[in-house]
PDB file of C-alpha atoms in Angstrom:
ATOM      1  CA  MET L 292     -15.760   8.426  17.142  1.00  0.00           C
ATOM      2  CA  SER L 293     -16.053  12.111  15.189  1.00  0.00           C
ATOM      3  CA  HIS L 294     -14.724  11.274  11.558  1.00  0.00           C
ATOM      4  CA  VAL L 295     -12.700   8.412   9.541  1.00  0.00           C
ATOM      5  CA  THR L 296      -9.963   9.210   7.356  1.00  0.00           C
ATOM      6  CA  ALA L 297      -8.152   6.870   4.998  1.00  0.00           C
ATOM      7  CA  VAL L 298      -4.605   7.662   4.221  1.00  0.00           C
ATOM      8  CA  SER L 299      -2.545   5.987   1.633  1.00  0.00           C
ATOM      9  CA  PHE L 300       0.526   5.234  -0.583  1.00  0.00           C
ATOM     10  CA  SER L 301      -0.740   3.230  -3.406  1.00  0.00           C
ATOM     11  CA  PRO L 302       1.315   3.236  -6.578  1.00  0.00           C
ATOM     12  CA  THR L 303      -1.075   0.873  -7.991  1.00  0.00           C
ATOM     13  CA  GLY L 304      -4.277   0.937  -6.225  1.00  0.00           C
ATOM     14  CA  GLY L 305      -4.475  -1.967  -4.225  1.00  0.00           C
ATOM     15  CA  SER L 306      -3.794   0.162  -1.200  1.00  0.00           C
ATOM     16  CA  GLN L 307      -5.445   2.440  -1.881  1.00  0.00           C
ATOM     17  CA  LYS L 308      -9.110   0.038  -1.881  1.00  0.00           C
ATOM     18  CA  GLY L 309      -8.596  -1.613   1.349  1.00  0.00           C
ATOM     19  CA  ALA L 310      -7.999   1.255   3.079  1.00  0.00           C
ATOM     20  CA  LEU L 311     -11.224   2.849   1.212  1.00  0.00           C
ATOM     21  CA  SER L 312     -13.469  -0.191   1.546  1.00  0.00           C
ATOM     22  CA  ILE L 313     -12.990  -0.562   5.028  1.00  0.00           C
ATOM     23  CA  ALA L 314     -12.865   3.450   5.898  1.00  0.00           C
ATOM     24  CA  ARG L 315     -16.242   3.585   4.174  1.00  0.00           C
ATOM     25  CA  GLU L 316     -18.265   0.871   6.115  1.00  0.00           C
ATOM     26  CA  LEU L 317     -16.524   2.915   9.425  1.00  0.00           C
ATOM     27  CA  ASP L 318     -18.019   6.175   8.288  1.00  0.00           C
ATOM     28  CA  PRO L 319     -20.103   6.823   4.397  1.00  0.00           C
ATOM     29  CA  ASN L 320     -19.107  10.088   4.517  1.00  0.00           C
ATOM     30  CA  CYS L 321     -15.299   9.220   5.722  1.00  0.00           C
ATOM     31  CA  SER L 322     -12.186  11.330   3.932  1.00  0.00           C
ATOM     32  CA  PHE L 323      -9.806  10.566   2.214  1.00  0.00           C
ATOM     33  CA  LEU L 324      -5.487  11.471   2.203  1.00  0.00           C
ATOM     34  CA  ASP L 325      -3.918  10.283  -1.345  1.00  0.00           C
ATOM     35  CA  LEU L 326       0.488  10.550  -0.820  1.00  0.00           C
ATOM     36  CA  THR L 327       1.537   8.216  -3.540  1.00  0.00           C
ATOM     37  CA  LEU L 328       2.097  11.293  -5.598  1.00  0.00           C
ATOM     38  CA  GLN L 329       3.583  14.251  -2.605  1.00  0.00           C
ATOM     39  CA  PRO L 330       3.676  14.699   0.743  1.00  0.00           C
ATOM     40  CA  PRO L 331       1.041  15.427   3.152  1.00  0.00           C
ATOM     41  CA  ALA L 332       0.073  19.374   3.287  1.00  0.00           C
ATOM     42  CA  ALA L 333       0.129  21.018   6.922  1.00  0.00           C
ATOM     43  CA  ARG L 334      -2.432  20.318   8.788  1.00  0.00           C
ATOM     44  CA  GLU L 335      -3.598  19.924  12.411  1.00  0.00           C
ATOM     45  CA  PRO L 336      -3.420  16.985  14.302  1.00  0.00           C
ATOM     46  CA  PHE L 337      -6.067  13.915  14.417  1.00  0.00           C
ATOM     47  CA  GLY L 338      -8.234  13.944  17.364  1.00  0.00           C
ATOM     48  CA  PRO L 339      -9.048  11.587  20.087  1.00  0.00           C
ATOM     49  CA  THR L 340     -12.580  10.696  18.324  1.00  0.00           C
ATOM     50  CA  ASP L 341     -11.319  10.942  15.128  1.00  0.00           C
ATOM     51  CA  LEU L 342     -10.256   7.020  13.278  1.00  0.00           C
ATOM     52  CA  VAL L 343      -7.288   6.815  10.151  1.00  0.00           C
ATOM     53  CA  VAL L 344      -7.020   4.086   8.399  1.00  0.00           C
ATOM     54  CA  PHE L 345      -3.415   3.404   7.319  1.00  0.00           C
ATOM     55  CA  GLY L 346      -2.570   1.495   4.138  1.00  0.00           C
ATOM     56  CA  ALA L 347       0.621   0.563   2.263  1.00  0.00           C
ATOM     57  CA  PRO L 348       1.661  -1.573   0.735  1.00  0.00           C
ATOM     58  CA  VAL L 349       4.678  -4.049   1.236  1.00  0.00           C
ATOM     59  CA  TYR L 350       8.150  -4.140  -0.798  1.00  0.00           C
ATOM     60  CA  SER L 351      10.242  -7.001  -0.744  1.00  0.00           C
ATOM     61  CA  GLY L 352       8.946  -7.469   3.269  1.00  0.00           C
ATOM     62  CA  ARG L 353       9.075  -3.846   4.308  1.00  0.00           C
ATOM     63  CA  LEU L 354       7.689  -0.694   3.347  1.00  0.00           C
ATOM     64  CA  PRO L 355       8.299   1.567   0.394  1.00  0.00           C
ATOM     65  CA  SER L 356      10.295   4.109   1.946  1.00  0.00           C
ATOM     66  CA  PRO L 357       8.325   7.330   0.586  1.00  0.00           C
ATOM     67  CA  ALA L 358       4.937   5.662   2.441  1.00  0.00           C
ATOM     68  CA  THR L 359       7.539   5.802   5.442  1.00  0.00           C
ATOM     69  CA  ALA L 360       8.601   9.075   5.195  1.00  0.00           C
ATOM     70  CA  ARG L 361       4.790  10.552   4.279  1.00  0.00           C
ATOM     71  CA  PHE L 362       3.456   9.182   7.297  1.00  0.00           C
ATOM     72  CA  SER L 363       5.602   9.906   9.227  1.00  0.00           C
ATOM     73  CA  MET L 364       4.892  14.342   8.540  1.00  0.00           C
ATOM     74  CA  LEU L 365       0.839  13.071   9.979  1.00  0.00           C
ATOM     75  CA  ARG L 366       0.482  13.511  13.319  1.00  0.00           C
ATOM     76  CA  GLY L 367      -2.536  12.745  16.030  1.00  0.00           C
ATOM     77  CA  GLN L 368      -3.201  12.771  19.564  1.00  0.00           C
ATOM     78  CA  ASN L 369      -4.043   9.427  21.138  1.00  0.00           C
ATOM     79  CA  THR L 370      -5.872   8.303  18.088  1.00  0.00           C
ATOM     80  CA  PRO L 371      -6.908   5.477  17.142  1.00  0.00           C
ATOM     81  CA  CYS L 372      -6.005   3.516  13.922  1.00  0.00           C
ATOM     82  CA  ILE L 373      -6.113   0.691  11.600  1.00  0.00           C
ATOM     83  CA  VAL L 374      -3.038  -0.518  10.347  1.00  0.00           C
ATOM     84  CA  THR L 375      -3.308  -1.810   7.088  1.00  0.00           C
ATOM     85  CA  VAL L 376      -0.372  -3.572   4.044  1.00  0.00           C
ATOM     86  CA  THR L 377      -1.533  -4.998   1.242  1.00  0.00           C
ATOM     87  CA  TYR L 378       0.962  -7.874  -0.513  1.00  0.00           C
ATOM     88  CA  GLY L 379       1.054  -9.926  -3.787  1.00  0.00           C
ATOM     89  CA  ASN L 380       0.014 -13.577  -2.340  1.00  0.00           C
ATOM     90  CA  ARG L 381       3.839 -14.063  -1.125  1.00  0.00           C
ATOM     91  CA  ASP L 382       3.927 -12.818   2.666  1.00  0.00           C
ATOM     92  CA  PHE L 383       3.661  -9.451   4.206  1.00  0.00           C
ATOM     93  CA  ASP L 384       6.466 -10.076   6.612  1.00  0.00           C
ATOM     94  CA  ASP L 385       7.633  -7.004   8.954  1.00  0.00           C
ATOM     95  CA  ALA L 386       5.220  -4.401   6.992  1.00  0.00           C
ATOM     96  CA  LEU L 387       2.240  -4.519   9.111  1.00  0.00           C
ATOM     97  CA  LEU L 388       4.571  -4.423  12.917  1.00  0.00           C
ATOM     98  CA  GLU L 389       6.742  -1.454  11.407  1.00  0.00           C
ATOM     99  CA  LEU L 390       3.526   0.621   9.845  1.00  0.00           C
ATOM    100  CA  ALA L 391       1.860   0.223  13.694  1.00  0.00           C
ATOM    101  CA  GLN L 392       5.782   0.696  15.322  1.00  0.00           C
ATOM    102  CA  LEU L 393       5.450   3.320  13.004  1.00  0.00           C
ATOM    103  CA  VAL L 394       2.458   5.709  13.795  1.00  0.00           C
ATOM    104  CA  THR L 395       2.450   4.958  17.208  1.00  0.00           C
ATOM    105  CA  PRO L 396       5.503   7.643  17.926  1.00  0.00           C
ATOM    106  CA  LEU L 397       3.376   9.529  15.830  1.00  0.00           C
ATOM    107  CA  GLY L 398       0.465   9.513  18.306  1.00  0.00           C
ATOM    108  CA  PHE L 399      -1.392   7.246  17.070  1.00  0.00           C
ATOM    109  CA  ARG L 400      -2.493   4.269  18.727  1.00  0.00           C
ATOM    110  CA  PRO L 401      -3.662   1.171  16.280  1.00  0.00           C
ATOM    111  CA  LEU L 402      -7.104  -0.795  17.452  1.00  0.00           C
ATOM    112  CA  ALA L 403      -7.049  -3.415  14.376  1.00  0.00           C
ATOM    113  CA  ALA L 404      -4.553  -4.527  11.843  1.00  0.00           C
ATOM    114  CA  ALA L 405      -4.828  -5.644   8.396  1.00  0.00           C
ATOM    115  CA  ALA L 406      -2.687  -7.745   6.248  1.00  0.00           C
ATOM    116  CA  LEU L 407      -4.426  -7.762   2.587  1.00  0.00           C
ATOM    117  CA  VAL L 408      -3.538  -9.387  -1.059  1.00  0.00           C
ATOM    118  CA  ALA L 409      -3.780  -7.603  -4.132  1.00  0.00           C
ATOM    119  CA  GLN L 410      -2.077  -8.062  -7.303  1.00  0.00           C
ATOM    120  CA  HIS L 411       1.067  -8.543  -7.265  1.00  0.00           C
ATOM    121  CA  THR L 412       2.932  -6.011  -9.588  1.00  0.00           C
ATOM    122  CA  TYR L 413       4.980  -8.716 -11.137  1.00  0.00           C
ATOM    123  CA  GLY L 414       3.583 -11.880 -13.258  1.00  0.00           C
ATOM    124  CA  GLU L 415      -0.172 -13.022 -12.593  1.00  0.00           C
ATOM    125  CA  ILE L 416      -0.462 -13.228  -9.388  1.00  0.00           C
ATOM    126  CA  ALA L 417      -3.276 -12.964  -7.544  1.00  0.00           C
ATOM    127  CA  VAL L 418      -5.049 -11.090 -10.561  1.00  0.00           C
ATOM    128  CA  GLY L 419      -8.192  -9.035 -10.017  1.00  0.00           C
ATOM    129  CA  ARG L 420      -7.869  -9.120  -5.885  1.00  0.00           C
ATOM    130  CA  PRO L 421      -8.925  -7.808  -4.452  1.00  0.00           C
ATOM    131  CA  ASP L 422     -11.720  -8.943  -5.654  1.00  0.00           C
ATOM    132  CA  GLN L 423     -15.869  -8.651  -4.201  1.00  0.00           C
ATOM    133  CA  ALA L 424     -14.682 -11.534  -1.923  1.00  0.00           C
ATOM    134  CA  ASP L 425     -11.795  -9.428  -0.500  1.00  0.00           C
ATOM    135  CA  LEU L 426     -14.001  -6.550  -0.003  1.00  0.00           C
ATOM    136  CA  GLU L 427     -16.602  -8.362   1.170  1.00  0.00           C
ATOM    137  CA  GLN L 428     -14.758  -9.405   4.242  1.00  0.00           C
ATOM    138  CA  ASN L 429     -12.680  -5.796   4.576  1.00  0.00           C
ATOM    139  CA  VAL L 430     -16.089  -4.922   5.574  1.00  0.00           C
ATOM    140  CA  LEU L 431     -17.277  -7.692   7.778  1.00  0.00           C
ATOM    141  CA  PHE L 432     -14.197  -7.184   9.714  1.00  0.00           C
ATOM    142  CA  ALA L 433     -14.595  -2.849   9.832  1.00  0.00           C
ATOM    143  CA  GLN L 434     -17.953  -4.434  11.362  1.00  0.00           C
ATOM    144  CA  GLN L 435     -15.746  -5.767  14.184  1.00  0.00           C
ATOM    145  CA  VAL L 436     -13.904  -2.862  14.400  1.00  0.00           C
ATOM    146  CA  ARG L 437     -17.298  -0.791  15.172  1.00  0.00           C
ATOM    147  CA  GLN L 438     -18.380  -3.321  17.835  1.00  0.00           C
ATOM    148  CA  LYS L 439     -14.773  -2.799  19.427  1.00  0.00           C
ATOM    149  CA  LEU L 440     -15.173   0.624  19.138  1.00  0.00           C
ATOM    150  CA  ASP L 441     -18.690   0.563  21.343  1.00  0.00           C
ATOM    151  CA  GLN L 442     -17.195  -1.889  23.585  1.00  0.00           C
ATOM    152  CA  GLY L 443     -14.708   0.837  24.629  1.00  0.00           C
ATOM    153  CA  GLY L 444     -11.495  -2.192  23.483  1.00  0.00           C
ATOM    154  CA  THR L 445      -8.788  -0.256  23.756  1.00  0.00           C
ATOM    155  CA  THR L 446      -6.149  -3.323  23.499  1.00  0.00           C
ATOM    156  CA  PRO L 447      -3.829  -3.085  20.810  1.00  0.00           C
ATOM    157  CA  PRO L 448      -3.668  -6.461  18.306  1.00  0.00           C
ATOM    158  CA  ALA L 449      -0.940  -9.082  18.377  1.00  0.00           C
ATOM    159  CA  ILE L 450       1.474  -7.915  14.798  1.00  0.00           C
ATOM    160  CA  PRO L 451       3.101 -11.068  13.896  1.00  0.00           C
ATOM    161  CA  GLY L 452       7.025 -10.157  12.763  1.00  0.00           C
ATOM    162  CA  ASN L 453      10.563  -9.212  13.699  1.00  0.00           C
ATOM    163  CA  TYR L 454      12.207  -6.549  15.329  1.00  0.00           C
ATOM    164  CA  PRO L 455      15.413  -6.068  13.265  1.00  0.00           C
ATOM    165  CA  TYR L 456      13.386  -6.032   9.699  1.00  0.00           C
ATOM    166  CA  ARG L 457      14.115  -7.537   6.908  1.00  0.00           C
ATOM    167  CA  GLU L 458      15.965  -6.194   3.999  1.00  0.00           C
ATOM    168  CA  GLY L 459      13.550  -5.074   1.863  1.00  0.00           C
ATOM    169  CA  GLY L 460      11.134  -1.559   0.587  1.00  0.00           C
ATOM    170  CA  ALA L 461      12.180  -1.742  -3.159  1.00  0.00           C
ATOM    171  CA  GLY L 462      12.163  -4.120  -6.306  1.00  0.00           C
ATOM    172  CA  ALA L 463      14.910  -4.986  -8.463  1.00  0.00           C
ATOM    173  CA  PHE L 464      13.511  -4.609 -12.077  1.00  0.00           C
ATOM    174  CA  HIS L 465      12.908  -1.315 -13.821  1.00  0.00           C
ATOM    175  CA  PRO L 466      10.585  -0.280 -16.589  1.00  0.00           C
ATOM    176  CA  ARG L 467      11.648   0.239 -20.320  1.00  0.00           C
ATOM    177  CA  THR L 468      11.015   2.725 -22.697  1.00  0.00           C
ATOM    178  CA  SER L 469      10.088   1.793 -26.260  1.00  0.00           C
ATOM    179  CA  GLU L 470       9.643   3.989 -29.694  1.00  0.00           C
ATOM    180  CA  ALA L 471       6.228   3.557 -28.441  1.00  0.00           C
ATOM    181  CA  CYS L 472       6.626   7.152 -26.450  1.00  0.00           C
ATOM    182  CA  VAL L 473       5.260   9.889 -27.647  1.00  0.00           C
ATOM    183  CA  HIS L 474       6.713  12.281 -25.131  1.00  0.00           C
ATOM    184  CA  CYS L 475       3.437  13.097 -23.164  1.00  0.00           C
ATOM    185  CA  GLY L 476       4.922  13.365 -19.563  1.00  0.00           C
ATOM    186  CA  THR L 477       2.202  10.983 -18.056  1.00  0.00           C
ATOM    187  CA  CYS L 478       4.641   9.277 -16.883  1.00  0.00           C
ATOM    188  CA  VAL L 479       6.749  12.292 -15.328  1.00  0.00           C
ATOM    189  CA  ARG L 480       3.981  13.368 -13.369  1.00  0.00           C
ATOM    190  CA  GLU L 481       2.853   9.743 -12.268  1.00  0.00           C
ATOM    191  CA  CYS L 482       6.008   8.532 -11.190  1.00  0.00           C
ATOM    192  CA  PRO L 483       5.624   8.414  -6.604  1.00  0.00           C
ATOM    193  CA  VAL L 484       9.165   9.735  -6.637  1.00  0.00           C
ATOM    194  CA  GLY L 485      10.286  11.427  -9.255  1.00  0.00           C
ATOM    195  CA  ALA L 486      12.843   8.946 -10.643  1.00  0.00           C
ATOM    196  CA  ILE L 487      11.478   9.246 -14.613  1.00  0.00           C
ATOM    197  CA  ASP L 488      13.601  12.142 -16.433  1.00  0.00           C
ATOM    198  CA  ALA L 489      11.389  14.926 -17.594  1.00  0.00           C
ATOM    199  CA  GLU L 490      13.421  15.151 -20.241  1.00  0.00           C
ATOM    200  CA  ASP L 491      13.613  12.012 -20.877  1.00  0.00           C
ATOM    201  CA  PRO L 492      11.316   9.990 -20.348  1.00  0.00           C
ATOM    202  CA  SER L 493      13.236   6.915 -21.122  1.00  0.00           C
ATOM    203  CA  ARG L 494      15.578   7.569 -18.804  1.00  0.00           C
ATOM    204  CA  ILE L 495      14.992   6.533 -14.922  1.00  0.00           C
ATOM    205  CA  ASP L 496      17.270   7.023 -12.216  1.00  0.00           C
ATOM    206  CA  ALA L 497      17.124   3.172 -10.352  1.00  0.00           C
ATOM    207  CA  ALA L 498      18.229   4.064  -7.863  1.00  0.00           C
ATOM    208  CA  HIS L 499      15.535   6.294  -6.836  1.00  0.00           C
ATOM    209  CA  CYS L 500      12.390   3.249  -8.956  1.00  0.00           C
ATOM    210  CA  LEU L 501      10.761   2.003  -6.618  1.00  0.00           C
ATOM    211  CA  SER L 502       9.501  -0.890  -8.588  1.00  0.00           C
ATOM    212  CA  CYS L 503       6.256  -0.055  -8.356  1.00  0.00           C
ATOM    213  CA  PHE L 504       5.387   0.198 -12.445  1.00  0.00           C
ATOM    214  CA  ARG L 505       3.002   2.224 -12.304  1.00  0.00           C
ATOM    215  CA  CYS L 506       4.557   3.595 -15.257  1.00  0.00           C
ATOM    216  CA  ILE L 507       3.150   0.773 -16.937  1.00  0.00           C
ATOM    217  CA  LYS L 508       0.243   1.094 -15.737  1.00  0.00           C
ATOM    218  CA  VAL L 509      -0.583   4.270 -16.690  1.00  0.00           C
ATOM    219  CA  CYS L 510       1.303   4.985 -20.073  1.00  0.00           C
ATOM    220  CA  PRO L 511      -0.900   5.658 -22.852  1.00  0.00           C
ATOM    221  CA  THR L 512       0.262   4.485 -25.594  1.00  0.00           C
ATOM    222  CA  LYS L 513       1.822   1.481 -23.883  1.00  0.00           C
ATOM    223  CA  ALA L 514       5.818   2.472 -24.748  1.00  0.00           C
ATOM    224  CA  LYS L 515       6.333   1.289 -20.731  1.00  0.00           C
ATOM    225  CA  ASN L 516       6.844  -1.992 -20.318  1.00  0.00           C
ATOM    226  CA  MET L 517       8.945  -5.129 -18.743  1.00  0.00           C
ATOM    227  CA  ASP L 518       9.621  -7.321 -21.438  1.00  0.00           C
ATOM    228  CA  THR L 519      12.830  -8.272 -21.207  1.00  0.00           C
ATOM    229  CA  PRO L 520      13.633 -12.627 -21.453  1.00  0.00           C
ATOM    230  CA  ALA L 521      15.206 -11.462 -18.172  1.00  0.00           C
ATOM    231  CA  TYR L 522      11.990 -10.272 -16.410  1.00  0.00           C
ATOM    232  CA  ARG L 523       9.256 -12.534 -18.466  1.00  0.00           C
ATOM    233  CA  THR L 524      11.489 -15.754 -17.084  1.00  0.00           C
ATOM    234  CA  PHE L 525      11.403 -14.689 -13.141  1.00  0.00           C
ATOM    235  CA  ALA L 526       8.294 -13.359 -13.838  1.00  0.00           C
ATOM    236  CA  ALA L 527       6.862 -17.228 -14.842  1.00  0.00           C
ATOM    237  CA  ALA L 528       8.657 -19.217 -12.420  1.00  0.00           C
ATOM    238  CA  PHE L 529       7.520 -16.652  -9.531  1.00  0.00           C
ATOM    239  CA  SER L 530       3.408 -16.442 -10.716  1.00  0.00           C
ATOM    240  CA  LEU L 531       3.957 -20.471 -11.178  1.00  0.00           C
ATOM    241  CA  LYS L 532       5.645 -20.454  -7.156  1.00  0.00           C
ATOM    242  CA  LEU L 533       2.183 -17.825  -6.116  1.00  0.00           C
ATOM    243  CA  ARG L 534      -0.602 -19.219  -7.842  1.00  0.00           C
ATOM    244  CA  GLU L 535      -2.669 -21.033  -4.435  1.00  0.00           C
ATOM    245  CA  ARG L 536      -5.024 -18.333  -2.960  1.00  0.00           C
ATOM    246  CA  ARG L 537      -3.914 -16.872   0.431  1.00  0.00           C
ATOM    247  CA  ASP L 538      -6.564 -15.393   2.433  1.00  0.00           C
ATOM    248  CA  ASN L 539      -6.357 -12.370   4.063  1.00  0.00           C
ATOM    249  CA  LEU L 540      -5.174 -11.234   7.956  1.00  0.00           C
ATOM    250  CA  TYR L 541      -7.269  -9.104  10.294  1.00  0.00           C
ATOM    251  CA  LEU L 542      -6.276  -8.387  13.613  1.00  0.00           C
ATOM    252  CA  LEU L 543      -8.272  -7.520  16.412  1.00  0.00           C
TER     253      LEU L 543
END
């Protein structure tokens, strides 16, 4: 293993944090390729002695389509990889299997996999996760991966999921914009899919919006919001339903 690279699509940071915590344990000098806002620049394929840690969120049990499109532009040369997805304490459904099956024909060889819990976009679910306990588990997992590499292990992990995949990949709620908007353009620049109108940031293209709520998180005046009765009712019920802490799943 000559070099480790973490590659993530991570609108609100959970998938990035998980992938990087694993990559840095394997290689403190690891590289990071953030595909959240744009496709990867042209680059040489990863080699057979590299290792790539992929990280992506789960949206309704699937990978979001921008993540699949941007990961699909990368190439490996029988490059070992770790596939990870983050989900908001409900279930990762088919997303982890989807990620493994996405990168394999691109020249990557899944050596390990993980389904990691992160704070859900909606409501108050898994607040603060990944927390310190999660990150410590990620470090132990990375050490097990290193041991597998050192021992010459090549067997791919058995990853749960179904094919054909379930419907999913996007959310149902689209942010609103209050009068506090100062048209600074932050949300326009930070939207992973360019769904926010540059001239009028209150206009969001619902057909392209991922419901990732990144715009809500980055808005400096808190103008972007989901302050609607329908959302509040849903979020309260969803938060109650998913209040029990779920464990991360690590597969070797």
